[in-house]
Structure formats: C-alpha cells, structure tokens
PDB file of C-alpha atoms in Angstrom:
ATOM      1  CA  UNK D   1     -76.989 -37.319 -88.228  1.00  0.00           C
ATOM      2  CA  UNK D   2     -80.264 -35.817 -87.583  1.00  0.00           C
ATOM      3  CA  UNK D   3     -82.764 -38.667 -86.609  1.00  0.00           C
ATOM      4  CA  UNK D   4     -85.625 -36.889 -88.848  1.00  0.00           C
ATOM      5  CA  UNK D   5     -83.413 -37.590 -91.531  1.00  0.00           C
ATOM      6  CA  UNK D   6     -83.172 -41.541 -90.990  1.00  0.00           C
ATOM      7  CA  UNK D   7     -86.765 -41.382 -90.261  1.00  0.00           C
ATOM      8  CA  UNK D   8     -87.288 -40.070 -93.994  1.00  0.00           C
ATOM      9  CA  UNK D   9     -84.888 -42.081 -95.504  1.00  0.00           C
ATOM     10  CA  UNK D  10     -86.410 -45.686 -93.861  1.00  0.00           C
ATOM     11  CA  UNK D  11     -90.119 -43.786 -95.329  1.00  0.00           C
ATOM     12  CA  UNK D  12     -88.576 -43.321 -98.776  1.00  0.00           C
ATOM     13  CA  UNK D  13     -86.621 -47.348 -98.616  1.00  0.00           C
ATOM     14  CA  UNK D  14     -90.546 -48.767 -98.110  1.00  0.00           C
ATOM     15  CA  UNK D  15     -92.230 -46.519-100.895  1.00  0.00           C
ATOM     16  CA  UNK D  16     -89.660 -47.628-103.496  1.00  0.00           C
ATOM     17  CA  UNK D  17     -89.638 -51.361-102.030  1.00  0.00           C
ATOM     18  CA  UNK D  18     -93.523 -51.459-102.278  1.00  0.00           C
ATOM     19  CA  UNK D  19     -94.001 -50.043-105.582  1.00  0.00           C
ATOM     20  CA  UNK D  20     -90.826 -51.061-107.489  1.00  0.00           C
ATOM     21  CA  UNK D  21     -92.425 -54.176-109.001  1.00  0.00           C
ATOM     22  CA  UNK D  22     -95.678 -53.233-109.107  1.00  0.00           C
ATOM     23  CA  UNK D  23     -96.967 -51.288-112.466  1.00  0.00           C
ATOM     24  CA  UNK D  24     -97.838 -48.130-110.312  1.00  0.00           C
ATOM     25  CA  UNK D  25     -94.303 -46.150-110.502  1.00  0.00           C
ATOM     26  CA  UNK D  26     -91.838 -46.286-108.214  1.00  0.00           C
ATOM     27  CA  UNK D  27     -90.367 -43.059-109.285  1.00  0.00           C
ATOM     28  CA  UNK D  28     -93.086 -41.299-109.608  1.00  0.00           C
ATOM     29  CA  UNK D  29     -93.753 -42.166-105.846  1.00  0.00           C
ATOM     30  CA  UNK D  30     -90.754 -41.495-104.502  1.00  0.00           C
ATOM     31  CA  UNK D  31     -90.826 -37.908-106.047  1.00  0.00           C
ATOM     32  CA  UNK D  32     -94.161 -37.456-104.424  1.00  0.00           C
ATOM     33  CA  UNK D  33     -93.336 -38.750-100.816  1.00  0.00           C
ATOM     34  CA  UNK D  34     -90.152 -36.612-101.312  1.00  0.00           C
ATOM     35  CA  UNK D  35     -92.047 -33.729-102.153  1.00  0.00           C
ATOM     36  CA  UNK D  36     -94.231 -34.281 -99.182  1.00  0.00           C
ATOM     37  CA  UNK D  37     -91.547 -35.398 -96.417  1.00  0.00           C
ATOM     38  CA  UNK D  38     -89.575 -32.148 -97.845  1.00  0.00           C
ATOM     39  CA  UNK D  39     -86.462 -34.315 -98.856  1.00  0.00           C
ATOM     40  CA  UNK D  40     -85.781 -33.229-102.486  1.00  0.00           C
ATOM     41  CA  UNK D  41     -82.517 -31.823-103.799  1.00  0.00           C
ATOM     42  CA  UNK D  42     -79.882 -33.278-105.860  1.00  0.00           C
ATOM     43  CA  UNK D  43     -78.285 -35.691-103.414  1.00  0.00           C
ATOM     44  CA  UNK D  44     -82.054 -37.007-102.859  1.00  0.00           C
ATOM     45  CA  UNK D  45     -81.896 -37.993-106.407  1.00  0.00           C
ATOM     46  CA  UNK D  46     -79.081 -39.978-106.275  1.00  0.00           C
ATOM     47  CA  UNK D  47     -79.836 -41.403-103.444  1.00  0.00           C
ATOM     48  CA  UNK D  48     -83.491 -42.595-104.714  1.00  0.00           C
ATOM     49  CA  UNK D  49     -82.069 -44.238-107.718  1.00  0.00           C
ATOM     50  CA  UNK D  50     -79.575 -45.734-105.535  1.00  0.00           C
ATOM     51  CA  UNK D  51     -81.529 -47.727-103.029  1.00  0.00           C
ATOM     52  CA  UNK D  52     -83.196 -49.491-105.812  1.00  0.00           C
ATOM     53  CA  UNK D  53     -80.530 -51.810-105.435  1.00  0.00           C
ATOM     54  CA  UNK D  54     -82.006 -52.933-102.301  1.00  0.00           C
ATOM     55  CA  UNK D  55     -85.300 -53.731-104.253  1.00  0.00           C
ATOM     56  CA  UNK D  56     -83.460 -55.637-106.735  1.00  0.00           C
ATOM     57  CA  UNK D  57     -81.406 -57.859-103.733  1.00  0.00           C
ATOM     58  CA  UNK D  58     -84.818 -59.085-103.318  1.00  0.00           C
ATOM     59  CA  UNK D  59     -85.380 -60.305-106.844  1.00  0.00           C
ATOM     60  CA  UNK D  60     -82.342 -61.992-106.786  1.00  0.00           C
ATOM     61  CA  UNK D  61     -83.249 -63.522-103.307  1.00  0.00           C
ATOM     62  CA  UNK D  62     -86.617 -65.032-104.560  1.00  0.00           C
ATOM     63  CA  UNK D  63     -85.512 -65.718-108.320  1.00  0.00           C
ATOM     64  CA  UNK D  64     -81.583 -67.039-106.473  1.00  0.00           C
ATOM     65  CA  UNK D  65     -82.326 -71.162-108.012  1.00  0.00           C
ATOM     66  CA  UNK D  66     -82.937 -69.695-111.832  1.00  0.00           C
ATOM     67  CA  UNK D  67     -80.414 -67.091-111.599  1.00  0.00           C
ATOM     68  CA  UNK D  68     -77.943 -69.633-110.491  1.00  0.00           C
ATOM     69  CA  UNK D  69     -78.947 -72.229-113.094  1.00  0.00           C
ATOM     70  CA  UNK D  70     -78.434 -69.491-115.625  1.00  0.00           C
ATOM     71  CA  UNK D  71     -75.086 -68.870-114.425  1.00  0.00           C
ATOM     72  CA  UNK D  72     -74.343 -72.488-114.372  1.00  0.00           C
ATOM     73  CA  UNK D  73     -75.540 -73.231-117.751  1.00  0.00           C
ATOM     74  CA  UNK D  74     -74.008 -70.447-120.044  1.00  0.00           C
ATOM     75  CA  UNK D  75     -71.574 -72.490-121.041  1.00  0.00           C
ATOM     76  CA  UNK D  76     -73.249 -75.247-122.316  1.00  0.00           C
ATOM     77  CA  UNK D  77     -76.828 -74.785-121.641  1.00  0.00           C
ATOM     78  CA  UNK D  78     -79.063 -73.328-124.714  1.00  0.00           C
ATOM     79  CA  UNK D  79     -82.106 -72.556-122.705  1.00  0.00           C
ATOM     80  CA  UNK D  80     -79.722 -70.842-120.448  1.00  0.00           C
ATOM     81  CA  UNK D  81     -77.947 -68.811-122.886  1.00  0.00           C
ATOM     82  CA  UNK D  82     -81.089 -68.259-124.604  1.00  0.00           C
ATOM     83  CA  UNK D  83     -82.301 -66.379-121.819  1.00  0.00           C
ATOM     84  CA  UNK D  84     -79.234 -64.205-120.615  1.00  0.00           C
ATOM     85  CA  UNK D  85     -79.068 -62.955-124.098  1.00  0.00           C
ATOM     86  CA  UNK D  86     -82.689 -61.951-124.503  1.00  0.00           C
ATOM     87  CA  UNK D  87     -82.400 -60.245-120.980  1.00  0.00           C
ATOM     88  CA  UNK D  88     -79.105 -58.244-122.134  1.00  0.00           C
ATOM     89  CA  UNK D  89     -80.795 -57.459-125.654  1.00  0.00           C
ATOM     90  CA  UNK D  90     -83.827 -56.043-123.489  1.00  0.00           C
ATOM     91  CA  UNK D  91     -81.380 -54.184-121.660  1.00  0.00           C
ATOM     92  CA  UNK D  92     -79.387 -51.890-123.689  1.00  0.00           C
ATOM     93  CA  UNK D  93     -82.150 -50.116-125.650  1.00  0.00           C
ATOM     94  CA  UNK D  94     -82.980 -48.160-122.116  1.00  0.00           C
ATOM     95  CA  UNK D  95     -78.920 -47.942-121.715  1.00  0.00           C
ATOM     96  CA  UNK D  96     -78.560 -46.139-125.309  1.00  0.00           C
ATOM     97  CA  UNK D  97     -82.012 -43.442-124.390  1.00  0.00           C
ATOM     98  CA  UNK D  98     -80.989 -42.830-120.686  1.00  0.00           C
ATOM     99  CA  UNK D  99     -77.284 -42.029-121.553  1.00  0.00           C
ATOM    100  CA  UNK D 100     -78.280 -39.414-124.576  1.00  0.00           C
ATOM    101  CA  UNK D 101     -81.519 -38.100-122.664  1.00  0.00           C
ATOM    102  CA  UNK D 102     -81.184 -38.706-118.994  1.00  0.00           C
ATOM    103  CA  UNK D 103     -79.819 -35.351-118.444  1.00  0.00           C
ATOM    104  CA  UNK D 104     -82.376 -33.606-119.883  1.00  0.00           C
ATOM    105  CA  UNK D 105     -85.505 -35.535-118.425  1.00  0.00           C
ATOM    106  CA  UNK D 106     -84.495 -35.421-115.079  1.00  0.00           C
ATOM    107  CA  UNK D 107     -84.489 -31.669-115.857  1.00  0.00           C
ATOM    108  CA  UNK D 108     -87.601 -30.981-117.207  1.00  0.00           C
ATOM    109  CA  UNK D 109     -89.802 -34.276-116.014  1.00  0.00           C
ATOM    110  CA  UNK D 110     -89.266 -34.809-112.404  1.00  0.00           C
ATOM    111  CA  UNK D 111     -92.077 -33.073-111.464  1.00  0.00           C
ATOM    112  CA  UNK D 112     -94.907 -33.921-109.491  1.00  0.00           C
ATOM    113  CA  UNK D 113     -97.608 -32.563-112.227  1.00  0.00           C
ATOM    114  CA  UNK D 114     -95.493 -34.887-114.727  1.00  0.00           C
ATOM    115  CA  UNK D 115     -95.865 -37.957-112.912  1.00  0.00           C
ATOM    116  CA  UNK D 116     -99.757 -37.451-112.092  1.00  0.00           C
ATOM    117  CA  UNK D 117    -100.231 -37.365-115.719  1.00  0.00           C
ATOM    118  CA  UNK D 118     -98.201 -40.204-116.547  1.00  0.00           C
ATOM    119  CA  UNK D 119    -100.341 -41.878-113.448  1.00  0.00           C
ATOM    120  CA  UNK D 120    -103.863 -41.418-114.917  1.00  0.00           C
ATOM    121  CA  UNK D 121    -102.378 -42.060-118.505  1.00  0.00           C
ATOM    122  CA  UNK D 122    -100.392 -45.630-117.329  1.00  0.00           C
ATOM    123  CA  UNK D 123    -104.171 -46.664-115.810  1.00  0.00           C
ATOM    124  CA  UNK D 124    -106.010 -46.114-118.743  1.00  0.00           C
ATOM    125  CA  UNK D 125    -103.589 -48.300-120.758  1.00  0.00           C
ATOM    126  CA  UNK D 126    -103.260 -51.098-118.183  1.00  0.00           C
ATOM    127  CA  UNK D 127    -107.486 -51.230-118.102  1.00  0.00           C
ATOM    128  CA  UNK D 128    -107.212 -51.151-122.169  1.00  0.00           C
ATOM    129  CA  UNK D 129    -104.666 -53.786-122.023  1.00  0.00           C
ATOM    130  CA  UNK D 130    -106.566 -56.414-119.589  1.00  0.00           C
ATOM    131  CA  UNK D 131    -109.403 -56.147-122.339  1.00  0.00           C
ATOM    132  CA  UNK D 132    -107.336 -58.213-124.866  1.00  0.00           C
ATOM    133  CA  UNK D 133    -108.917 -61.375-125.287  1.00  0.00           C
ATOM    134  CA  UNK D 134    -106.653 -64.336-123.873  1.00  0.00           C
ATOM    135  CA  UNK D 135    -106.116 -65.806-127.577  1.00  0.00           C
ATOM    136  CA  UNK D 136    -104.073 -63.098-127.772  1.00  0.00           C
ATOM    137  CA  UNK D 137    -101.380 -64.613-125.108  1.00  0.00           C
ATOM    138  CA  UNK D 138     -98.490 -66.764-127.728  1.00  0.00           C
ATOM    139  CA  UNK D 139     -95.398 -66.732-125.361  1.00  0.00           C
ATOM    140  CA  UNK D 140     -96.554 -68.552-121.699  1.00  0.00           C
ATOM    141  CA  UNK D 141     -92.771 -68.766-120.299  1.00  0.00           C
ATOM    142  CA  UNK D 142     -89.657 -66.322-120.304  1.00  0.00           C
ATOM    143  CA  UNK D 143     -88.270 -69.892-122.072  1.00  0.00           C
ATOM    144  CA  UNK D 144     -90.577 -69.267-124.718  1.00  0.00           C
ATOM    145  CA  UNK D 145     -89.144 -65.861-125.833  1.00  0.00           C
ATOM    146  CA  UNK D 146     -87.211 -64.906-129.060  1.00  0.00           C
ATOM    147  CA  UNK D 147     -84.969 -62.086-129.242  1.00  0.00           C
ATOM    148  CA  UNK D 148     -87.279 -60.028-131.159  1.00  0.00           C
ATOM    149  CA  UNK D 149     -89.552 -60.422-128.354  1.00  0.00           C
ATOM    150  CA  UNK D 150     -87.031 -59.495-125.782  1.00  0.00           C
ATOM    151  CA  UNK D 151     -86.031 -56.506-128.148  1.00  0.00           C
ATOM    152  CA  UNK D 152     -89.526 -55.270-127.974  1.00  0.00           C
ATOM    153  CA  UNK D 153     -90.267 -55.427-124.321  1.00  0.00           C
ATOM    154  CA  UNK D 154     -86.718 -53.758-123.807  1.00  0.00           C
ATOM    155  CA  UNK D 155     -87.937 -51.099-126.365  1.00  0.00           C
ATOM    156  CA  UNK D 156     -91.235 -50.116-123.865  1.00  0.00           C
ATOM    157  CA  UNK D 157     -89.217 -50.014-120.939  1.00  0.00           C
ATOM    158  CA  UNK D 158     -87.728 -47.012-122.259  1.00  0.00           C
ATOM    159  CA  UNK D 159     -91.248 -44.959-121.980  1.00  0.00           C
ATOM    160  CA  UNK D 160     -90.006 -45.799-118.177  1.00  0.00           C
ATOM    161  CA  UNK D 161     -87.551 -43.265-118.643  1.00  0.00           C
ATOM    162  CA  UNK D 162     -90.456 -40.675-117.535  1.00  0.00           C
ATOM    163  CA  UNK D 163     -91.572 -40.088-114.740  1.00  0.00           C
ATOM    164  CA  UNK D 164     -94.334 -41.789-113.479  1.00  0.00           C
ATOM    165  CA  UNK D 165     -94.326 -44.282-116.607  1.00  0.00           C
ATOM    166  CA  UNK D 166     -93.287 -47.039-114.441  1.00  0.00           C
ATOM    167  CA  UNK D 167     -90.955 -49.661-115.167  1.00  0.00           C
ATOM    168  CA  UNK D 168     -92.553 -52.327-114.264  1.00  0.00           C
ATOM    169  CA  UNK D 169     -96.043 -51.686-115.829  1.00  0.00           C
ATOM    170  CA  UNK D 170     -94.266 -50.454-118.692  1.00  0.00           C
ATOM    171  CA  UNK D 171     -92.030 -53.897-119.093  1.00  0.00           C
ATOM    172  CA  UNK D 172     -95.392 -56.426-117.659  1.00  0.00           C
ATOM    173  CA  UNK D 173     -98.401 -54.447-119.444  1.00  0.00           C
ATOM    174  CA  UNK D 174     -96.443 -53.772-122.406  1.00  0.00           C
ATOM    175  CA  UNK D 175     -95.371 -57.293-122.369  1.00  0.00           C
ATOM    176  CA  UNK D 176     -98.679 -58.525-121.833  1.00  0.00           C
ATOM    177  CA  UNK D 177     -99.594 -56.403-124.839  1.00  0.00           C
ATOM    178  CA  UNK D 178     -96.722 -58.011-127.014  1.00  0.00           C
ATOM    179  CA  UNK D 179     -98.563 -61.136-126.373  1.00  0.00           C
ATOM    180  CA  UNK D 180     -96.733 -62.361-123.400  1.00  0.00           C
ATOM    181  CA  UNK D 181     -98.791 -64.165-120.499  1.00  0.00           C
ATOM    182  CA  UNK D 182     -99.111 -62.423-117.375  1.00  0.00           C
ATOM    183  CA  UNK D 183     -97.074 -64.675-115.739  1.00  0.00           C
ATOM    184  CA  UNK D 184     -94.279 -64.229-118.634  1.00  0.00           C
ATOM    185  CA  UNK D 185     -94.457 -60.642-118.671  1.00  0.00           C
ATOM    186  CA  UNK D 186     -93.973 -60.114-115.004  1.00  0.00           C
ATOM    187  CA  UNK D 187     -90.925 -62.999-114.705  1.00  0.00           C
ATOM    188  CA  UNK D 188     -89.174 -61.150-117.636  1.00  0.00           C
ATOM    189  CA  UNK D 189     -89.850 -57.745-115.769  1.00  0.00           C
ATOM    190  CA  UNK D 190     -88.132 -58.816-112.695  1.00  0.00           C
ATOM    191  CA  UNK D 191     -85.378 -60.633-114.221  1.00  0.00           C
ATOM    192  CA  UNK D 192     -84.916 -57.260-116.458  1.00  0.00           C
ATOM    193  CA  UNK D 193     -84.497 -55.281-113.608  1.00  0.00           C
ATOM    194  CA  UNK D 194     -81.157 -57.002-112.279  1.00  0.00           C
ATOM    195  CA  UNK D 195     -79.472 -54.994-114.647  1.00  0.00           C
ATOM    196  CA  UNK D 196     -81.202 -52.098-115.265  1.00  0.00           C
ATOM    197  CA  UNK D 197     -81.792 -51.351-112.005  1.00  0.00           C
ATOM    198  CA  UNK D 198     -78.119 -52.064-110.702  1.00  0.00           C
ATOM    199  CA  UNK D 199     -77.038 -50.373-113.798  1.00  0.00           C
ATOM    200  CA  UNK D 200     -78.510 -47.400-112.896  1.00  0.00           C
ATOM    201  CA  UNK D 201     -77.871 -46.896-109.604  1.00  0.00           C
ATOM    202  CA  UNK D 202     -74.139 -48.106-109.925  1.00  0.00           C
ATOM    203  CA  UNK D 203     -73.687 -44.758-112.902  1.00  0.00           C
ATOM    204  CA  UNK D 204     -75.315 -42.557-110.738  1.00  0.00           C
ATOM    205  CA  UNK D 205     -73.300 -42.637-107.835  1.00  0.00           C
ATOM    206  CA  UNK D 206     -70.201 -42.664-109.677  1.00  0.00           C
ATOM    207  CA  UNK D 207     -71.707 -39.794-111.739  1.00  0.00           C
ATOM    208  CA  UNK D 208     -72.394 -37.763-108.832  1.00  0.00           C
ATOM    209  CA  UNK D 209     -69.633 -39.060-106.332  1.00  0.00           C
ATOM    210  CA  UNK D 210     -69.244 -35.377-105.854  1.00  0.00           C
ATOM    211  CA  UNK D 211     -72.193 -34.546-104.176  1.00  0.00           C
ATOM    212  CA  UNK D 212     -71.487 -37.489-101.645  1.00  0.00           C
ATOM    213  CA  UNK D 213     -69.672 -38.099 -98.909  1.00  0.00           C
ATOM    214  CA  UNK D 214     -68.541 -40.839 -95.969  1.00  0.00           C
ATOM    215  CA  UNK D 215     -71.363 -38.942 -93.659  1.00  0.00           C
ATOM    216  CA  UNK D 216     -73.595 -40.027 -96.295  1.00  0.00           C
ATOM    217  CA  UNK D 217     -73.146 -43.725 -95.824  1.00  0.00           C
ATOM    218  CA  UNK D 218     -75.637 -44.244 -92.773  1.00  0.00           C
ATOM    219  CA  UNK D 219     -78.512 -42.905 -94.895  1.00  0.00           C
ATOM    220  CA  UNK D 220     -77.970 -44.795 -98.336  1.00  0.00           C
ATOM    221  CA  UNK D 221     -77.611 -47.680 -95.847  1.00  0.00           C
ATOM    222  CA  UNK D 222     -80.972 -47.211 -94.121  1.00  0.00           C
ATOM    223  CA  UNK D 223     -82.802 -46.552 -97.334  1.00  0.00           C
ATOM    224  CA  UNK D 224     -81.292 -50.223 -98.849  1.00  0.00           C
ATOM    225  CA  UNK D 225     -82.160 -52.042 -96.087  1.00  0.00           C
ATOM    226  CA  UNK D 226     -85.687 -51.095 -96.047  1.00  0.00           C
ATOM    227  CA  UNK D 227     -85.753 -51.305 -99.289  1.00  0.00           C
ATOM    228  CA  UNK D 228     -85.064 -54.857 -99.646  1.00  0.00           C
ATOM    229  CA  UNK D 229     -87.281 -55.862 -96.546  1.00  0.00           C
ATOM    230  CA  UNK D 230     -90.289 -53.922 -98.360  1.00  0.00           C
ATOM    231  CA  UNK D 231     -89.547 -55.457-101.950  1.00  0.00           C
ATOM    232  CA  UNK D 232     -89.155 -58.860-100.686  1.00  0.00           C
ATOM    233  CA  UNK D 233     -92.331 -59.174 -99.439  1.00  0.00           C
ATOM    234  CA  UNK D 234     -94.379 -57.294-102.494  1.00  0.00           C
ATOM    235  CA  UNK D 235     -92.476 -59.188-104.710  1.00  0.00           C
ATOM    236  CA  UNK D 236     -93.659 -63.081-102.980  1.00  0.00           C
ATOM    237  CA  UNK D 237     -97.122 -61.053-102.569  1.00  0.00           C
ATOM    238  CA  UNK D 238     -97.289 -60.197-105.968  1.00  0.00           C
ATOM    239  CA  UNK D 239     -96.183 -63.756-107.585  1.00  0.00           C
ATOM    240  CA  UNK D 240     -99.006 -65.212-105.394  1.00  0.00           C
ATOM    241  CA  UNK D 241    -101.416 -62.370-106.521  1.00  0.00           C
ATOM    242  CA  UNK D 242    -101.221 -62.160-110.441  1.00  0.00           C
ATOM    243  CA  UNK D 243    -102.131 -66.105-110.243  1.00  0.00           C
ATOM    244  CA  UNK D 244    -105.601 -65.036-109.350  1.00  0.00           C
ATOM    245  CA  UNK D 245    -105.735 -61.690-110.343  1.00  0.00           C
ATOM    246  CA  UNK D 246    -105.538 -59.119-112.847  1.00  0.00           C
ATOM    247  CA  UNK D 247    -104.204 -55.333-113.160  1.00  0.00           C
ATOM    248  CA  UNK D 248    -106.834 -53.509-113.038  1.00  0.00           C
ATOM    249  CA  UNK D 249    -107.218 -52.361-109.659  1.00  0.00           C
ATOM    250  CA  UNK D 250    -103.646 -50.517-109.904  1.00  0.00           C
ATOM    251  CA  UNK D 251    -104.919 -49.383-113.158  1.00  0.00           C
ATOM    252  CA  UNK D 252    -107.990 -47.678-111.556  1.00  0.00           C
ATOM    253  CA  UNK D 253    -105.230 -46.865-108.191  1.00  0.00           C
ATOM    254  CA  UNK D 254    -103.064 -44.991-110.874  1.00  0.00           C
ATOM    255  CA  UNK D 255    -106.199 -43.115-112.216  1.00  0.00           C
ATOM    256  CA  UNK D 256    -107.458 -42.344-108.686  1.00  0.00           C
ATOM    257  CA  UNK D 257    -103.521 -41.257-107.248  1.00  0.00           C
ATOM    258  CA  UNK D 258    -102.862 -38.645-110.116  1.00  0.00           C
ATOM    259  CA  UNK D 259    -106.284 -37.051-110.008  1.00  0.00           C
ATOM    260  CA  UNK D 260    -105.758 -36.421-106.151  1.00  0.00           C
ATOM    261  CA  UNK D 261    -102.131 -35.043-107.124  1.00  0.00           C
ATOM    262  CA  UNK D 262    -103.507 -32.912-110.270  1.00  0.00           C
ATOM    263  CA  UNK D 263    -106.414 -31.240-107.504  1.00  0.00           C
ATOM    264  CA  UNK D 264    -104.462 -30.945-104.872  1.00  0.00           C
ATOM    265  CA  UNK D 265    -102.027 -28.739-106.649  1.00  0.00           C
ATOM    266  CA  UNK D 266    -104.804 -27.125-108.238  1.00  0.00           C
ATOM    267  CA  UNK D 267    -106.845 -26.296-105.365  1.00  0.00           C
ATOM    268  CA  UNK D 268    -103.321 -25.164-103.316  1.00  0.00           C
ATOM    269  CA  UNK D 269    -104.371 -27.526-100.619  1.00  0.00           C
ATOM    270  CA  UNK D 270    -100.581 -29.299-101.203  1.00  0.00           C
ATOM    271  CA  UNK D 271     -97.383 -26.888-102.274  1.00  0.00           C
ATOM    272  CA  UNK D 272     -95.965 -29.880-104.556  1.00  0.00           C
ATOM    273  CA  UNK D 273     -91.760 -29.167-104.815  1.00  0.00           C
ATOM    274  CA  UNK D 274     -91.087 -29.020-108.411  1.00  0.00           C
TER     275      UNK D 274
END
C-alpha cells in the first residue's frame, strides 16, 4: 500500500478522534481535511464513518466502571435499567431518520459549503445557549433523567444527521438547552454515542461491503487506532475542561472555521471537492 495513503489515513484517525466529542463536528471536519488531503470518494466515506468506532473504544475505556455497573445491574438494578432504557429511547429516533434519509443527505449535504454553514450556524446557537440563566438547569445527573427527557435529546441528535451539525454539540448544547447541566448533557452525549456511533459504522460497512476489500484492512486499521489514541485523550481533556469552562470558545471556533471555508471557496484560494 502506498505510504501517502497511511499517512492520510493516521491524519484523518486524529481529526475525527479530536473533534468527535467536542460540539465542533466531526463530520464536517473530516469532509474538509478529506477535501484538502485529496482523499474523498465513496470508499473514503465508509471508511470515515467507520473509524468512529475507534473514538467510541475510548468512551467505553474512560466510562468502562458505569458501563459495567449498568450491565451488572439490568437485572435487578432500577437506576441501572433506568438508564439503558433512556439511552436506547435516545437512540432510535436518529435510527428511524438516517435509515429513510441517509441516502439522500449524503447525496446532496456532504459538501464542504454545507458544513461551513452548519459551522457558523452551530456557533451562534451554542453562544445563545450559554446565555440561559443557570435556574434554568433541572436535571444535574444522567440518573436524574426521565424518558421524555432522553426522547428529546435523542430527537436533536437527529439535526446531526447534517453535515457539520455535530453530534455532540447537537446532543450536549441541545441538552443543555432541555435543561440538562453541562455536566449531564455531555455524560448522556458520550454514553449516546456507544450505540449510535457503533451502529453506524457497523451498517455501513455491511452496506457497502462491496466497495471493500482484504487490501483494505491495513488502512481502516490505521485510521481506528489513531482514532482511539486521539479520542482518549480529548475525551479525559474535555471532562476536566467543562468543570471550569464553558462552550463558547468552540462556539466562536465554529463561527471563525466556516467563515474561512465560505472565503476561501469564494475567493478560489482553496478548490473545495464537492
């Protein structure tokens, strides 16, 4: 295999490790640095939804003593099966929406211009949402959560379904917005993503298993590993840094990120691959 190639693939593992959990689009940047590192084309999209599950190995690596005391306590545990039923009714609204229009966005959406909109529009609704006063916050803990509320935040994920929406910001800020805690919001979000994400990525390949081969493997491979190693540290960084810390500078990031994009394209200085 040509070493360029693994070279793009380890690139492409970090960009969707560092911005996977963060409300700033992993898509969205993956279809950028793609564009950029000229490694587009349909196998490229399989493979980018695929090494996601590398991301979400770290999750499960920093979140392994709850996930196991879940798994422990379904049987006779109510604050366990409390919470693996609110994370599976958050789950299958995005299920039902990518399965009738998944087709047709990756069509039409995956563009660069798409996700520099969604960019500035994701920043001004983060800064709008870290102006609601703190009285606002009712649910402190994922423990705290009823199934409406789980029904809700798995309702906003599905504006994740385009491009440059963002999962995570989509699942924490609209979270936040639902009255969640910051904390809440961005537990739930991760704990979300175990399925979604391995969801995905497991229906895509099997999905496209035609466009793949055994002289595939070494790539998908590359772009997992570094995908983990990335996402495992944002993930501790970012548990340490929401403590503190607020949204906004990704907010005003997302702003700044999709007006570069917008004049860059506009000004020719960057051929962006639709």
């Amino acid at each position: 295999m040509d070493f360029a190639l693994w070279i793009k693939a380890a690139v492409m593992g970090i960009v969707e490790g560092l911005t996977e959990f963060l409300p700033v689009s992993s898509t969205g940047h993956l279809i950028l640095a793609g564009s950029l590192l000229d490694f587009t084309g349909d196998k490229i999209k399989v493979f980018e939804i695929a090494i996601q599950t590398g991301a979400i190995f770290a999750v499960i690596l920093v979140y392994w003593q709850r996930i196991r005391d879940t798994m422990l306590g379904l049987g006779s545990q109510p604050r366990a099966q409390r919470f693996a039923l609110n994370v599976v009714i958050a789950f299958v609204p995005a299920v039902l929406l990518g399965l009738l229009f998944g087709k047709a966005i990756k069509a039409h959406l995956f563009t660069p211009l798409v996700v520099a909109t969604t960019f500035i529009v994701g920043g001004f609704i983060i800064l709008w949402a870290e102006r609601r006063p703190a009285s606002a916050v009712r649910v402190h803990s994922v423990d705290d959560m009823c199934g409406l509320d789980a029904l809700k935040v798995g309702l906003v994920q599905c504006l994740a379904l385009i491009p440059g929406t963002s999962r995570s910001g989509a699942t924490i800020i609209g979270g936040m917005l639902l009255g969640l805690s910051r904390k809440a919001a961005t537990d739930f979000s991760f704990f979300l993503a175990i399925p979604t994400l391995v969801g995905a990525g497991a229906y895509s390949l099997v999905k496209e298993r035609a466009l793949l081969s055994a002289d595939d493997a070494p790539l998908f491979a590359i772009g997992l590993v570094f995908s983990f190693l990335s996402a495992w540290l944002c993930v501790r960084w970012l548990l340490r840094y929401i403590a503190t810390h607020d949204f906004v500078p990704f907010a005003w990031y997302r702003i700044a990120f999709g007006l570069v994009v917008l004049f860059t394209a506009w000004s020719g200085w960057v051929r962006w691959a639709e």
